[in-house]
Structure formats: structure tokens, C-alpha cells
Short mmCIF file of C-alpha atoms (C1' of nucleotides) in Angstrom, two decimals:
data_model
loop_
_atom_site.label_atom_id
_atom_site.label_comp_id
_atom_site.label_asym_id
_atom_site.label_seq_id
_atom_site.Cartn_x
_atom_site.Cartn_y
_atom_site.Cartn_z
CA UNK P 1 -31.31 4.96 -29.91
CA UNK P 2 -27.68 5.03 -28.51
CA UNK P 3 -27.35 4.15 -24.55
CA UNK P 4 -29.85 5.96 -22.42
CA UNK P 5 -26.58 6.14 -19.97
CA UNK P 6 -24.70 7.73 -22.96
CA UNK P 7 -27.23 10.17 -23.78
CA UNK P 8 -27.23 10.91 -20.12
CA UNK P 9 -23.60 11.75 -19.86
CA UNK P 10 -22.81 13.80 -23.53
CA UNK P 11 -26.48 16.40 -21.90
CA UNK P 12 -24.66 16.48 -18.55
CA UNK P 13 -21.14 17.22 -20.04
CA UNK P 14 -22.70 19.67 -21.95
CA UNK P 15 -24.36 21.22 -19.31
CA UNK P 16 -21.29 21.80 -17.31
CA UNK P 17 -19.35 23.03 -19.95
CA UNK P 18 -21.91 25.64 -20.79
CA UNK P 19 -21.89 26.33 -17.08
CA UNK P 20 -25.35 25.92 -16.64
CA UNK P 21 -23.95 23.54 -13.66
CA UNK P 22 -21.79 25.47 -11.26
CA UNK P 23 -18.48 24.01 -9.98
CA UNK P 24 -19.79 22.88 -6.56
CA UNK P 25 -23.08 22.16 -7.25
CA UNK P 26 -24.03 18.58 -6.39
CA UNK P 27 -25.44 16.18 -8.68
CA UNK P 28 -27.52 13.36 -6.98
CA UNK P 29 -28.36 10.29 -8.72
CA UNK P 30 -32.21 10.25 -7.97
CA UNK P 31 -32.82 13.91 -9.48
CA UNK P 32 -30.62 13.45 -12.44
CA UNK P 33 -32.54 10.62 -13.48
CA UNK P 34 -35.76 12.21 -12.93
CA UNK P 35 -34.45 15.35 -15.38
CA UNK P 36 -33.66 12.90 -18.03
CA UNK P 37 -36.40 10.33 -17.44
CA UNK P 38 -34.57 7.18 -16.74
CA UNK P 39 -33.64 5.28 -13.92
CA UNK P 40 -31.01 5.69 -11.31
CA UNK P 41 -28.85 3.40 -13.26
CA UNK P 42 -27.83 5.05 -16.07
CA UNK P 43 -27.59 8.32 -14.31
CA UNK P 44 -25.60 6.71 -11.77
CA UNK P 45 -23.27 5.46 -14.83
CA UNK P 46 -22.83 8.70 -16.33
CA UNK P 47 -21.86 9.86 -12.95
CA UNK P 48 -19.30 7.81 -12.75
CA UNK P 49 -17.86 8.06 -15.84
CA UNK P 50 -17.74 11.50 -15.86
CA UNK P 51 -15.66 11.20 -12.08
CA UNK P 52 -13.42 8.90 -14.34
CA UNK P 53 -12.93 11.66 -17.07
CA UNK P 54 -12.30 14.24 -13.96
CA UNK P 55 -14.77 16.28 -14.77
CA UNK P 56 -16.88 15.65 -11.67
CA UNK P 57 -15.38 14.60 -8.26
CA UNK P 58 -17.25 11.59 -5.78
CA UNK P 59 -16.41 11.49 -2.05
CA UNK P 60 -17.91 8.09 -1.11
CA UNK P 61 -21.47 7.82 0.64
CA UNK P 62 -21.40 11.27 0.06
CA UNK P 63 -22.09 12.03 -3.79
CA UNK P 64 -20.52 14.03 -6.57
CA UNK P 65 -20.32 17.62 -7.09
CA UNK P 66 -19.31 19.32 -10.08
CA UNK P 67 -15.82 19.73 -10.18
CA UNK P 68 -13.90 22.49 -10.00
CA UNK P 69 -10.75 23.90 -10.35
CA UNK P 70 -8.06 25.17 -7.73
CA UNK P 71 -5.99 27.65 -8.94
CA UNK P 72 -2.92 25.98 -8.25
CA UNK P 73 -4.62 23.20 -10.74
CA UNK P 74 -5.62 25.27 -13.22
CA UNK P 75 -1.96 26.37 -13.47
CA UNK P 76 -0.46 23.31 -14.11
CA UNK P 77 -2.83 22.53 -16.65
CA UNK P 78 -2.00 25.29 -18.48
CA UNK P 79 1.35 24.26 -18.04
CA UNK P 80 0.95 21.15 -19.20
CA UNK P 81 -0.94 22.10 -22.62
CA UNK P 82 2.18 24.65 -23.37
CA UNK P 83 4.32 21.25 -23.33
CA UNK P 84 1.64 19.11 -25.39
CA UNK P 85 0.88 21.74 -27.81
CA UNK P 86 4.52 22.58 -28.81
CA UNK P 87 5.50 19.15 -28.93
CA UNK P 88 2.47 18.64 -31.30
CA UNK P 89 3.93 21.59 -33.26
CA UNK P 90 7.44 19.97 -33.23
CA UNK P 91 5.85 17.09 -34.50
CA UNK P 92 3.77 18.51 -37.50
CA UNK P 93 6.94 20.22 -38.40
CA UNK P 94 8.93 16.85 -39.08
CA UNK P 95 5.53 14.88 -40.31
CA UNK P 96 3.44 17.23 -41.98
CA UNK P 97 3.10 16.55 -45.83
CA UNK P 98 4.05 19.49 -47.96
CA UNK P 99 0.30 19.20 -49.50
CA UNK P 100 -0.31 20.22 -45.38
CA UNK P 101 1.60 22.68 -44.75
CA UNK P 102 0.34 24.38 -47.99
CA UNK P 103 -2.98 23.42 -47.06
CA UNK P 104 -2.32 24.97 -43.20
CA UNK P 105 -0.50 28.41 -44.69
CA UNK P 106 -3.64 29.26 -47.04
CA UNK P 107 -6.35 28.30 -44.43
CA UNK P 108 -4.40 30.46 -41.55
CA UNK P 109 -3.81 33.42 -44.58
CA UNK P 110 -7.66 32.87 -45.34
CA UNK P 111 -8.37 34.21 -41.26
CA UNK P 112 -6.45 37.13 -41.59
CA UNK P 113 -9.56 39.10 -42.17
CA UNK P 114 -11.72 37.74 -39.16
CA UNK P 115 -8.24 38.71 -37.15
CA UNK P 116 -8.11 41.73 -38.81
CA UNK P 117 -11.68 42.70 -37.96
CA UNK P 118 -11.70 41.20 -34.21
CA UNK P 119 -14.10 38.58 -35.58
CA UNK P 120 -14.00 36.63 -31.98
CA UNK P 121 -17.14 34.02 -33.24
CA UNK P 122 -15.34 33.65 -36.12
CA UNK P 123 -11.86 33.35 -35.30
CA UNK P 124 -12.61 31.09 -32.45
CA UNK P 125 -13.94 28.17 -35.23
CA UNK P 126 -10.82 29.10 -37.28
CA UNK P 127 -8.72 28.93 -34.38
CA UNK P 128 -9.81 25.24 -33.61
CA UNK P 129 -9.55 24.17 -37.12
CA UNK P 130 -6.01 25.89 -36.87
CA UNK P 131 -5.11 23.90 -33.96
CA UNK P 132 -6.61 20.79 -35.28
CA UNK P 133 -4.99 20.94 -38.38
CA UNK P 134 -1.34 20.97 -36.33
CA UNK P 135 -2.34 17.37 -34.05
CA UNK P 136 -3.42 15.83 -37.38
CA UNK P 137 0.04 16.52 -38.48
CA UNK P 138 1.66 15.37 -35.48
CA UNK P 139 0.66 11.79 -36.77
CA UNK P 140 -0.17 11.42 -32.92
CA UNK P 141 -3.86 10.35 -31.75
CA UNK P 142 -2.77 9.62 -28.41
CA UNK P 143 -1.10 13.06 -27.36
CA UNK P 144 -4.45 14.82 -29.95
CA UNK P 145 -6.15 13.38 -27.63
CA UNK P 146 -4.74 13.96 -24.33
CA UNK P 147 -4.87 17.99 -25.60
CA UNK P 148 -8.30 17.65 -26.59
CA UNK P 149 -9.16 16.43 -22.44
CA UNK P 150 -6.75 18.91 -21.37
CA UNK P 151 -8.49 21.67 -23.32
CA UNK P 152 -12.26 20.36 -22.30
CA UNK P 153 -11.22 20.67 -18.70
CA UNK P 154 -9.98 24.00 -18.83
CA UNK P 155 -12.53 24.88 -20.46
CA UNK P 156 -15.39 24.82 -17.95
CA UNK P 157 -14.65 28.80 -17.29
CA UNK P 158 -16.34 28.87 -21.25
CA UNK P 159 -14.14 32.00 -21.52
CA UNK P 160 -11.65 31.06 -24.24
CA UNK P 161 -9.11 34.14 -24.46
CA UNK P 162 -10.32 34.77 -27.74
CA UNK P 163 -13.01 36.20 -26.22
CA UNK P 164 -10.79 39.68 -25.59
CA UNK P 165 -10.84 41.65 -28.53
CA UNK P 166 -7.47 42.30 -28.34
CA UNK P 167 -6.06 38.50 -28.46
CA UNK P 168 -7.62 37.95 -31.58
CA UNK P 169 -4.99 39.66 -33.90
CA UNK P 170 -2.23 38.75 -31.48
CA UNK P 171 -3.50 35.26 -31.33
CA UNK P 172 -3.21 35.68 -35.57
CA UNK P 173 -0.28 36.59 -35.66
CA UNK P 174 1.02 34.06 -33.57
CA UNK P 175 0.02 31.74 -35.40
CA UNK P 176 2.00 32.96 -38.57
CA UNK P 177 5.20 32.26 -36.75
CA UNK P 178 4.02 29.06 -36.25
CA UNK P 179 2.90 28.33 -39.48
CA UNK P 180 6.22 29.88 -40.73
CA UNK P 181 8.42 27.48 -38.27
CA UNK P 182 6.61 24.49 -39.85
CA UNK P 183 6.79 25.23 -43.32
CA UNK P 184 10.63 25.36 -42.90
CA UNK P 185 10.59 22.28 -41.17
CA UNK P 186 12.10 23.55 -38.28
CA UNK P 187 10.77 21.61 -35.25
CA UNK P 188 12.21 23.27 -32.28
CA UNK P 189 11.14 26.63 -33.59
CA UNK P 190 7.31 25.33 -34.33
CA UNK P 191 7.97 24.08 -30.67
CA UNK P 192 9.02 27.71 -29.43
CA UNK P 193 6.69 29.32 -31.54
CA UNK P 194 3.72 27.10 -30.54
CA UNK P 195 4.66 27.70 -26.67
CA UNK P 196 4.77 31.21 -26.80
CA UNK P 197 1.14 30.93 -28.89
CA UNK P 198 -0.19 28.60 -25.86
CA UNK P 199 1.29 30.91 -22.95
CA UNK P 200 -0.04 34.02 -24.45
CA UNK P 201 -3.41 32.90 -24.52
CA UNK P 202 -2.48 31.27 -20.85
CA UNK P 203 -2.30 34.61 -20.04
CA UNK P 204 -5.23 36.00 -20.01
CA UNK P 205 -6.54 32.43 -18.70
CA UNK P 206 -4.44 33.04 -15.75
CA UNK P 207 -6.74 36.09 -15.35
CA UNK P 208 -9.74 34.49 -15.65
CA UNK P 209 -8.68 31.94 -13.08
CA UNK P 210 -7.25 34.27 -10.88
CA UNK P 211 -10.71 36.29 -10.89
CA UNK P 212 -12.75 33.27 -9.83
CA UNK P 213 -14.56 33.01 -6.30
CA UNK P 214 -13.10 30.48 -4.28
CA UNK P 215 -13.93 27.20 -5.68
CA UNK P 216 -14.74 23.62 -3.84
CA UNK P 217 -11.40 21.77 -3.59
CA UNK P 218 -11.65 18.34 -4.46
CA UNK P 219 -10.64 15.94 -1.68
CA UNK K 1 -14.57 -1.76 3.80
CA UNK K 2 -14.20 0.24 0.72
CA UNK K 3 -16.92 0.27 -2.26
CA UNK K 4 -16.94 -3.27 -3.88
CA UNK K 5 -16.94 -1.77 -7.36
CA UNK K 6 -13.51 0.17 -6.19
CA UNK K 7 -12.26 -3.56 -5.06
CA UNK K 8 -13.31 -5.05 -8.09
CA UNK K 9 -11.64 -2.27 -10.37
CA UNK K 10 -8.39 -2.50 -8.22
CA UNK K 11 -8.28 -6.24 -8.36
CA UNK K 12 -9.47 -6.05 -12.11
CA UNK K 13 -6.53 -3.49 -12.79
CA UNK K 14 -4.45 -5.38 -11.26
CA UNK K 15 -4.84 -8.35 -13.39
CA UNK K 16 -4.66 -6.71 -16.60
CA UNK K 17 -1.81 -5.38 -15.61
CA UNK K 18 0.15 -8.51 -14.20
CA UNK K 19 -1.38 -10.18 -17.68
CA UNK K 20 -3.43 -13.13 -16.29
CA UNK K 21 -5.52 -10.84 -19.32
CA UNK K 22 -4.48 -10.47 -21.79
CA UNK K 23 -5.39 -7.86 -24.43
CA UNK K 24 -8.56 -9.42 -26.50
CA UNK K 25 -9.67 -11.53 -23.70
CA UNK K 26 -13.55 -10.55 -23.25
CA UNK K 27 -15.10 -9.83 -19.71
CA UNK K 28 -18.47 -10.55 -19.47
CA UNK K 29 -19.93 -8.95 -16.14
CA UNK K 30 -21.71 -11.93 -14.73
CA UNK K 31 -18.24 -14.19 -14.70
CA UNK K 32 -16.58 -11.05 -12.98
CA UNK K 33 -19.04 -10.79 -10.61
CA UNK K 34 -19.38 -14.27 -9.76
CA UNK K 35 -15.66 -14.10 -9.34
CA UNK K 36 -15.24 -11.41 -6.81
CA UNK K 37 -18.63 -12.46 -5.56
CA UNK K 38 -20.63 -9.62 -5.80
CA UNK K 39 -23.53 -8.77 -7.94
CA UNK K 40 -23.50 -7.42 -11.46
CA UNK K 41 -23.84 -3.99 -10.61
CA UNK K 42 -20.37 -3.37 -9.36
CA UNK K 43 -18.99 -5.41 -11.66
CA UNK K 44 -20.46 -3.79 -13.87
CA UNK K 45 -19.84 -0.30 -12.88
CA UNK K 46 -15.81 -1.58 -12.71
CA UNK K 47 -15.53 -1.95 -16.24
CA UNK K 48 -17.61 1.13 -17.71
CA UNK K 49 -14.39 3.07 -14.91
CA UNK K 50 -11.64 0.86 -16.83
CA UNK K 51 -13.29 1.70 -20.19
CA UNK K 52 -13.08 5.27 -19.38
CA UNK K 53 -9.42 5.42 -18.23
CA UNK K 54 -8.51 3.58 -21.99
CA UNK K 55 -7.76 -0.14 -19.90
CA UNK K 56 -10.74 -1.62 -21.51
CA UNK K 57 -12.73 -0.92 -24.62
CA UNK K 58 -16.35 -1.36 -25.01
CA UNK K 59 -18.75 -1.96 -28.34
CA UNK K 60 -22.21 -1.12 -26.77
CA UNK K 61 -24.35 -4.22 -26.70
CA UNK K 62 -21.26 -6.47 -27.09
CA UNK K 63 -19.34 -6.24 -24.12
CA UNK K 64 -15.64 -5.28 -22.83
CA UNK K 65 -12.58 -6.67 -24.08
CA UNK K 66 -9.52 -5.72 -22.59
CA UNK K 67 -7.90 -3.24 -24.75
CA UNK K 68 -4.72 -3.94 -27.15
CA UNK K 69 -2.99 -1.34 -28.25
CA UNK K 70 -2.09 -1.12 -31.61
CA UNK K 71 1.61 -1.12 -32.79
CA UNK K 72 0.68 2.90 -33.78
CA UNK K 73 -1.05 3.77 -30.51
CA UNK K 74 2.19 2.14 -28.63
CA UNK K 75 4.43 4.16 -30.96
CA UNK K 76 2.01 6.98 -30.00
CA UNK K 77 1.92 6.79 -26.80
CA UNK K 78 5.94 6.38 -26.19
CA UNK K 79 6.71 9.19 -28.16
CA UNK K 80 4.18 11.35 -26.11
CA UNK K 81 5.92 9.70 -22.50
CA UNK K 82 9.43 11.52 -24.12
CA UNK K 83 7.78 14.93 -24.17
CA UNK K 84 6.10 14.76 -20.82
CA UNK K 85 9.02 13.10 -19.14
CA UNK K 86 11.09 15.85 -20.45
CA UNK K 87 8.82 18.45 -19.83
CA UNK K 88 8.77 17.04 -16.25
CA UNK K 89 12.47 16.87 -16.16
CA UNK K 90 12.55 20.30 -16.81
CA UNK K 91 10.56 21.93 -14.57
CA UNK K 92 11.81 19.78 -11.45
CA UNK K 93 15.07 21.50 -13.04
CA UNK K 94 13.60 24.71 -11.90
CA UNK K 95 11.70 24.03 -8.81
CA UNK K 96 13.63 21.52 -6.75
CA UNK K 97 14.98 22.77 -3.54
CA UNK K 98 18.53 21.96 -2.56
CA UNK K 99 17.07 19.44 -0.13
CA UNK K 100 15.66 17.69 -2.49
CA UNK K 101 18.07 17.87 -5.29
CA UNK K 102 20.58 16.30 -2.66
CA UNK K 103 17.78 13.64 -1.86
CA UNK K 104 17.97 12.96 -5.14
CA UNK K 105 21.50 12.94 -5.94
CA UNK K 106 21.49 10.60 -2.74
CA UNK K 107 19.05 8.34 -3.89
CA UNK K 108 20.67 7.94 -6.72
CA UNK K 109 24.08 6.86 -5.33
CA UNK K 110 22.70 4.58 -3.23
CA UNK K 111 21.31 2.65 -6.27
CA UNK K 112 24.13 2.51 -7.81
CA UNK K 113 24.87 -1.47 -5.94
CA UNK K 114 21.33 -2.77 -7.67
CA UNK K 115 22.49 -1.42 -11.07
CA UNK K 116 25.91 -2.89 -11.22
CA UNK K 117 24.92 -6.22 -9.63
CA UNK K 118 21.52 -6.08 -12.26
CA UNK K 119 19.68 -6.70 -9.80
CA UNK K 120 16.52 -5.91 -11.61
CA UNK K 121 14.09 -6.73 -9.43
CA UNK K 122 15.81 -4.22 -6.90
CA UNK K 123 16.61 -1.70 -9.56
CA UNK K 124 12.84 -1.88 -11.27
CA UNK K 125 11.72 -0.39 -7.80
CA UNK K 126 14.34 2.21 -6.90
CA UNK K 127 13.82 3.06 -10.79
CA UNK K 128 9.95 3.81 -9.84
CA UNK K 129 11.20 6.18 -6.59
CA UNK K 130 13.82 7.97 -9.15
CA UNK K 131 11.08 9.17 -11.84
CA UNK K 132 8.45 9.88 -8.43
CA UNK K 133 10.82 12.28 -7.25
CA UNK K 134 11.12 13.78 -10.34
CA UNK K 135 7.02 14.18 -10.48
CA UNK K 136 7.44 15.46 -7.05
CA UNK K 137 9.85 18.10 -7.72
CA UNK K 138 8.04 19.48 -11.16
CA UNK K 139 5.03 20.69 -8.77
CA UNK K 140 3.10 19.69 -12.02
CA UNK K 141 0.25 17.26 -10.40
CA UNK K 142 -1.68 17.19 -13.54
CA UNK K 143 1.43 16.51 -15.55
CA UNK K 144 2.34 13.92 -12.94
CA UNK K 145 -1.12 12.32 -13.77
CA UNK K 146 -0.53 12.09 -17.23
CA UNK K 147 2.77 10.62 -17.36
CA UNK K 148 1.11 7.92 -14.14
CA UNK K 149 -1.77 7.21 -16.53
CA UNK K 150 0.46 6.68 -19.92
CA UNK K 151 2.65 4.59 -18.14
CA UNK K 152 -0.22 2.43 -16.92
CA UNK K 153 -1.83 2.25 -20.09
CA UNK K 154 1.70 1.29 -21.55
CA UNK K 155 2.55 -1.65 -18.81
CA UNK K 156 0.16 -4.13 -20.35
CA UNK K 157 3.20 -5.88 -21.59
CA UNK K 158 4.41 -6.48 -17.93
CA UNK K 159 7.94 -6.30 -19.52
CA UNK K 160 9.02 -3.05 -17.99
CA UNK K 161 12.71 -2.77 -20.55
CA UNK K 162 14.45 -2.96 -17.15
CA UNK K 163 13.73 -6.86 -16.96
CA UNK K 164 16.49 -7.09 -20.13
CA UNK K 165 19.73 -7.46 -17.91
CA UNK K 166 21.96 -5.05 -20.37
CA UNK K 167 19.45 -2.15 -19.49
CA UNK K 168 19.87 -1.47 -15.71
CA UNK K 169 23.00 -0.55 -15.71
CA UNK K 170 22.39 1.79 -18.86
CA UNK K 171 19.12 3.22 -17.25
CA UNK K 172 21.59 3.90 -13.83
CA UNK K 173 23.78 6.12 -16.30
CA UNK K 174 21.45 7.73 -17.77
CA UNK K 175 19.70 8.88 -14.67
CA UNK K 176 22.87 10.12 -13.29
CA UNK K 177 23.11 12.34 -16.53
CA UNK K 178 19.50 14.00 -15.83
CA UNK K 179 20.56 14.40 -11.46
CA UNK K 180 23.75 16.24 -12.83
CA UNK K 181 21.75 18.76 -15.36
CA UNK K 182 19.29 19.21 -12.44
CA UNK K 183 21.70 19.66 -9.77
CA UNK K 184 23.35 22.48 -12.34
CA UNK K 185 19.96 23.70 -12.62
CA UNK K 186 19.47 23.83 -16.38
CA UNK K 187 16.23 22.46 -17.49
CA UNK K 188 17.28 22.44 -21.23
CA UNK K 189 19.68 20.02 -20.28
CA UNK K 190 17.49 18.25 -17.65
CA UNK K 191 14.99 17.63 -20.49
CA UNK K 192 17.33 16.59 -23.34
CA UNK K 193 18.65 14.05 -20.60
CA UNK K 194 15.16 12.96 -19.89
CA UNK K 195 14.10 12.45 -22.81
CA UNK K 196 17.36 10.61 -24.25
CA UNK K 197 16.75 8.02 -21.02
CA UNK K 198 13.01 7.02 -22.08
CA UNK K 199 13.69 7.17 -25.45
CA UNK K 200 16.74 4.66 -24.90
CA UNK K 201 14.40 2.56 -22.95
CA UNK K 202 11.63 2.74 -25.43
CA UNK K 203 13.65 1.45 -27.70
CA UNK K 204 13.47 -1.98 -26.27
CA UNK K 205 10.17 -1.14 -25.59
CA UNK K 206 9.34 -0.58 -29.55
CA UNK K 207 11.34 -4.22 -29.88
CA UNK K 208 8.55 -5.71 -27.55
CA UNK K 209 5.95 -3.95 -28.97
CA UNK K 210 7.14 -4.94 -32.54
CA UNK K 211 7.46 -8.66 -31.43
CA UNK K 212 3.36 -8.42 -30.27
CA UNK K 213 1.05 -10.91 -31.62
CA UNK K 214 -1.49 -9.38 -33.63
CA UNK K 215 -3.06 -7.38 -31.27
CA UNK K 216 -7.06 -6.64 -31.05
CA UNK K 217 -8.11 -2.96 -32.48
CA UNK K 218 -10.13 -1.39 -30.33
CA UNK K 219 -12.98 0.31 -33.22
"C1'" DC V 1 -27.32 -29.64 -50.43
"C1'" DA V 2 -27.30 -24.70 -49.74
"C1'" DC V 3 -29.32 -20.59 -48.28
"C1'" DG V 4 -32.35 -17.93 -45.61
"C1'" DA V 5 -35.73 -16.90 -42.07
"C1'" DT V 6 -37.17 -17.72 -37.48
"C1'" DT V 7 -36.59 -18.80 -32.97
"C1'" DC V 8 -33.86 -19.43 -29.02
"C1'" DT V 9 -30.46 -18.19 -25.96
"C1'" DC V 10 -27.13 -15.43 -23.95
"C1'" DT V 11 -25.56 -11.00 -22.65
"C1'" DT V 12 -26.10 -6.33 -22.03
"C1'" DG V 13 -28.88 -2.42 -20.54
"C1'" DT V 14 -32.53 -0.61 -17.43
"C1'" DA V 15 -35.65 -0.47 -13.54
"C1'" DT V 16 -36.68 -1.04 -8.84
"C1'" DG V 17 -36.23 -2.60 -4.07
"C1'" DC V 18 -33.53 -2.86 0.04
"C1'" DA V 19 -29.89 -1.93 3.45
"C1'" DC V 20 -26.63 0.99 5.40
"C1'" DA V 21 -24.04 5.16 6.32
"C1'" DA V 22 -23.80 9.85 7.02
"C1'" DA V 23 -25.67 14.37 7.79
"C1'" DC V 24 -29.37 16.92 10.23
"C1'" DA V 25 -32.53 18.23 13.74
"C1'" DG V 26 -34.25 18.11 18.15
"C1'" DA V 27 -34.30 17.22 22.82
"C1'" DA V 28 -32.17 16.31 27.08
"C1'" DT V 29 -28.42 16.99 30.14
"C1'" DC V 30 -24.42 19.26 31.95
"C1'" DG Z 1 -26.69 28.33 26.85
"C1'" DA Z 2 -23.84 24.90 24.81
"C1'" DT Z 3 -22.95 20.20 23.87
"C1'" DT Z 4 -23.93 15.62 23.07
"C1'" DC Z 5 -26.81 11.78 22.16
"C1'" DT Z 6 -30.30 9.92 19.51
"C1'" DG Z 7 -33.99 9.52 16.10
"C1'" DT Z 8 -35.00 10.72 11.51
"C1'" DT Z 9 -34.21 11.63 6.98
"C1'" DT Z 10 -31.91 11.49 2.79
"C1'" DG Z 11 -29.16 9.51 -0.63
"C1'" DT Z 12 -25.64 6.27 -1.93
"C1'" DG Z 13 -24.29 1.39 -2.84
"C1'" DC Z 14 -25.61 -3.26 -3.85
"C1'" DA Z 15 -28.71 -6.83 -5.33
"C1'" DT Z 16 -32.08 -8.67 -8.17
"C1'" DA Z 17 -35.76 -8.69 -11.49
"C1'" DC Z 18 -37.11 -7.37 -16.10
"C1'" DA Z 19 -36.63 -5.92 -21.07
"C1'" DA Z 20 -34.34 -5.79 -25.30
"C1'" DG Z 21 -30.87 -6.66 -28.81
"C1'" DA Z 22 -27.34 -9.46 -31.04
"C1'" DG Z 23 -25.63 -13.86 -32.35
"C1'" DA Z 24 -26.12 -18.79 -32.95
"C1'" DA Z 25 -28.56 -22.68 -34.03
"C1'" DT Z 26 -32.25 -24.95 -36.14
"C1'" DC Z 27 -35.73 -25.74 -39.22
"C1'" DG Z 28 -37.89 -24.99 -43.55
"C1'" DT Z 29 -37.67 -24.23 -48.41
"C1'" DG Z 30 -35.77 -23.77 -53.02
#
DNA sequence: CACGATTCTCTTGTATGCACAAACAGAATC
DNA sequence: GATTCTGTTTGTGCATACAAGAGAATCGTG
């Protein structure tokens, strides 16, 4: 068996990605451990490394609580990801093999019907595999992975966009200018393209964010 | 006094960074701990925080080693510093006040004396204010986090390209092009600018990086 | 002499005990 | 009645003891 610590942290991640843990809600070392039936130790490790990852917050002698996001944070993340994600389209537009690109075009031609049909459990698989597909061509682990945390933070609220009906086929579409940018190896219009894609779906985010009770700023 | 497993990580951080280690060199917790004198525990807890924030890679069962970065992660990681430097660039473009623009502009002038006399040492730190008020005026925290964190993870080769003589008074130049496209207010140019001025200090980097040893890879 | 199994040691990973710091509650005083 | 001081309680932070796994060395055997 892996790290009891390990196992510790991936069911606690999960939990407060599934929301199951609140933003707010304190975590305390001595009932963690008793949940997962280990020590303190290893719950006390996977406390900390999940304060390292950002995903809780610790205010010293005073224990962590899950974190959450202010508004004014949640905004620049989003910001943020519309720069990673069109640079990561610029990218794949210089790097990606022409196998890939022909590769990328049939797999996003493949999801016009869950588009088409407002598949959202569908399309939300093909849109990741979309998305993953473009950092692999980037040739770029380090900025892959920096979107991948980005994303994982963001997505605490488990609402992606996708989840409206309506962004589905506009999400699609979307996508086909993207997909069209790169296959003509035109990086700053993958970058545009890609941008606009991100900030659309930021969009309704911004909703979602904007809709939340007030949530427990982080010292 | 603060947590000892804070101290430890600082002191830790700090020595990675100044490269008493260097990348490969093993820590085992009981040597760290016996030299900050404190027990295992902190130690301990020191290095699983370094391992999350990329300093320090572990191998369950075997241990920490300080983490090397391969010649593609530096490559990686450089070309990811361009887009968020730009991207930063940018949106100070949009969002500085006049105050702070003429702060800037300012600033600037005022280090022009380190730059011409290559006064590195001087220039290094006036270098660090320059890009902090850039962070500052992007209202981007996250993004300011990101680039903080790259750079860190980057530094392991103390040799910030500013220690080559030829380079201050290049870097001074450059910066004056990005104060000029953000005192005009035009983030296009801001971030071309930007980007241009890492990427022309990256290239030294890239000679450094090339020049490594064979360098540990982290599984 | 070489190769392999076994043991031995060294280090990590886990459990538990102890001390201290901060919040909380209650009582006493203003 | 409010405020403050103090005792208590709770939970973190550190230390140490214990268990387990990986690697090295040694001993045995072919």
C-alpha cells in the first residue's frame, strides 16, 4: 500500500473538490485521523501539503480551514488561465505534429454530436480530452501543469460552465476556431481564439462566483 | 518565535537557493534536524512543504533529493516566465494609475547610474523592485504568485543573467522600452516589450542551463 | 570464484505522549 | 449590567518511541 499520508491527502482532495467539505469548514488533525484510521501524523502531513498546494489555508496555533475563494481571487485566476491557455494554444500551433492536428480536427469533429445534442456529461470528458490534447502539443509540462492547478482550484465551485445547456454548442464551436487557427499554424490566432474560448466559459464562472455567499478570506 | 518547521523550511530554502545544495544532493531528515537542532518531525514536515512547492523531489521510502531540473523543464519553465511576464506587462498596461506609472518611470531613471556603471550587485536589486512594481500594478495576485514561484524554482543556478557584466546595461534598455509602452498605455506593446526583455535574458539563461552538469531527473 | 539468499543496518513512515498557546466560559468586580 | 481576569478546555506543535521497507554486506553454496 502507497503512504497512509498519501492516501490521506488524494480522499481529502477529493472530498473538497466534490464539495462534500465546505470552504470554511475546519479540518482538525485529531478528527481527520480518526475518519481515516491513522494517526495524527499522516493527517497532519496531508494537511500540510494540501496548505502548500493552496487548497487549504493554516493560521498558526489555530488550524486549517478549507479554503476558499474571494471573489477578487477567483477573478484573477480566471485571468490568469485566459493567458496560460492561449499561450498553450500559441504553442500547439507552432509544435503540434501534422499527425496532431489531424488527430485533434477528427476527435473535436467526432463531438459535434454530443454539442449538437447538449450532451453536458458527455461533452465535459470530450472537452478535457480537447483541452488536453492542446498542452500535449504545447511540448510544455511545466505551464500543462501550472493549468492543470489553476483549473483544480477553480474548480472547487464543481460547476464547470458546461454545465449550462447553452455553453455546450457555443463552447463547440469555439473550439472549431481554435482547431482551425492551429491547423493553419497560425499561433497568435490559436492564441486569440483560445482566449476568447477561456473567457467565454469565464463568463458564466464569473456568475457562479459572483452568486456565492460570502466566503472565509484567507489571512 | 515562529513554527520551527517554518524556520527550518526558510533556512532550508534558503540554502538551496544560495547553492550550498546543490541539485542531487540527498537530505536525510535526521542530519537536517540535528542541524537546525530540532527533532525529526519538523524537519521532516520542511521537506514534504519543499517537495510540494517543486524545490525538492521525493521517491517514497527513499528520501528527498533536492530537485534538478532538467535541460527541458528549464526550457519549459523560461518559455512559460515570457508569457506570464507579458501577460503581467500587459495588464499593469491597463491598470496602473498615473501615480504609479510616474513611480515607475521614476524608478527607473534613477537606476539608470547602477546600469551604466554595471554595478550589478546594485542593479540585480533595483532589477527585483522594477518587475515588483510591475506585479503590483497588474492587480493579478495569483499571476504575481506564479511568476514569484517560477522564478524561485528557476534561481537554483544562483546566476541571475544580470551577474554577466554586458547584460545590465541591456536589461536597463529594455526596461525603459516596456515603462514607455506602459506610460502610452498600450498593453500589446507593454507585453511584446516584456516578453522581448526575459526572453533576451533567458537567453543567457538557456547558455547556463546548457553548460549544467548532468543534472538529476526527478522520476 | 561467482552468484544468490539471508541478515543486518539504516532510513523512512507511523504512533503516541507532552507542553504550550489560544479560545471559551464563568465568576468577580467596577 | 458590562467588562475583565482567570481557570479550563481544546487542539496544535514538537519530541520521541516503534514498525517496516529498502539497500548493503556477509555468509553459504554451487
Amino acid at each position: 500500500m502507497a503512504k497512509a499520508s498519501d492516501k490521506v491527502r488524494e480522499l481529502l482532495e477529493r472530498e473538497i473538490r466534490h464539495g462534500a467539505l465546505r470552504p470554511g469548514d475546519s479540518i482538525d488533525e485529531r478528527s481527520l485521523a480518526e475518519r481515516f484510521s491513522v494517526s495524527r501524523t499522516p493527517a497532519r502531513e496531508a494537511i500540510l501539503q494540501l496548505a502548500a498546494s493552496g487548497l487549504v489555508t493554516m493560521r498558526p496555533r489555530h488550524g486549517a480551514v478549507v479554503a476558499g475563494l474571494e471573489v477578487k481571487d477567483a477573478i484573477a485566476m480566471m485571468e490568469t488561465l485566459v493567458a496560460l491557455e492561449g499561450e498553450a494554444a500559441a504553442l500547439a500551433a507552432r509544435r503540434m505534429s501534422a499527425a496532431e492536428v489531424e488527430e485533434l480536427s477528427r476527435r473535436h469533429a467526432e463531438s459535434e454530436a454530443a454539442a449538437r445534442e447538449h450532451d453536458s456529461r458527455a461533452y465535459i470528458d470530450l472537452n478535457a480530452r480537447f483541452h488536453a490534447a492542446i498542452y500535449a502539443g504545447a511540448r510544455n509540462d511545466y505551464l500543462a501543469g501550472l493549468i492543470r492547478n489553476t483549473r483544480s482550484r477553480m474548480s472547487f465551485f464543481h460547476a464547470s460552465s458546461l454545465n449550462q445547456r447553452a455553453r455546450v454548442e457555443r463552447s463547440w464551436d469555439e473550439h472549431g476556431g481554435v482547431v482551425r487557427a492551429i491547423a493553419s499554424g497560425d499561433p497568435a490566432a490559436a492564441e486569440a481564439a483560445m482566449r476568447d474560448h477561456i473567457l467565454s466559459g469565464g463568463r458564466v464562472y464569473a456568475d457562479l462566483v459572483a452568486a456565492m455567499p460570502r466566503e472565509t478570506s484567507a489571512g
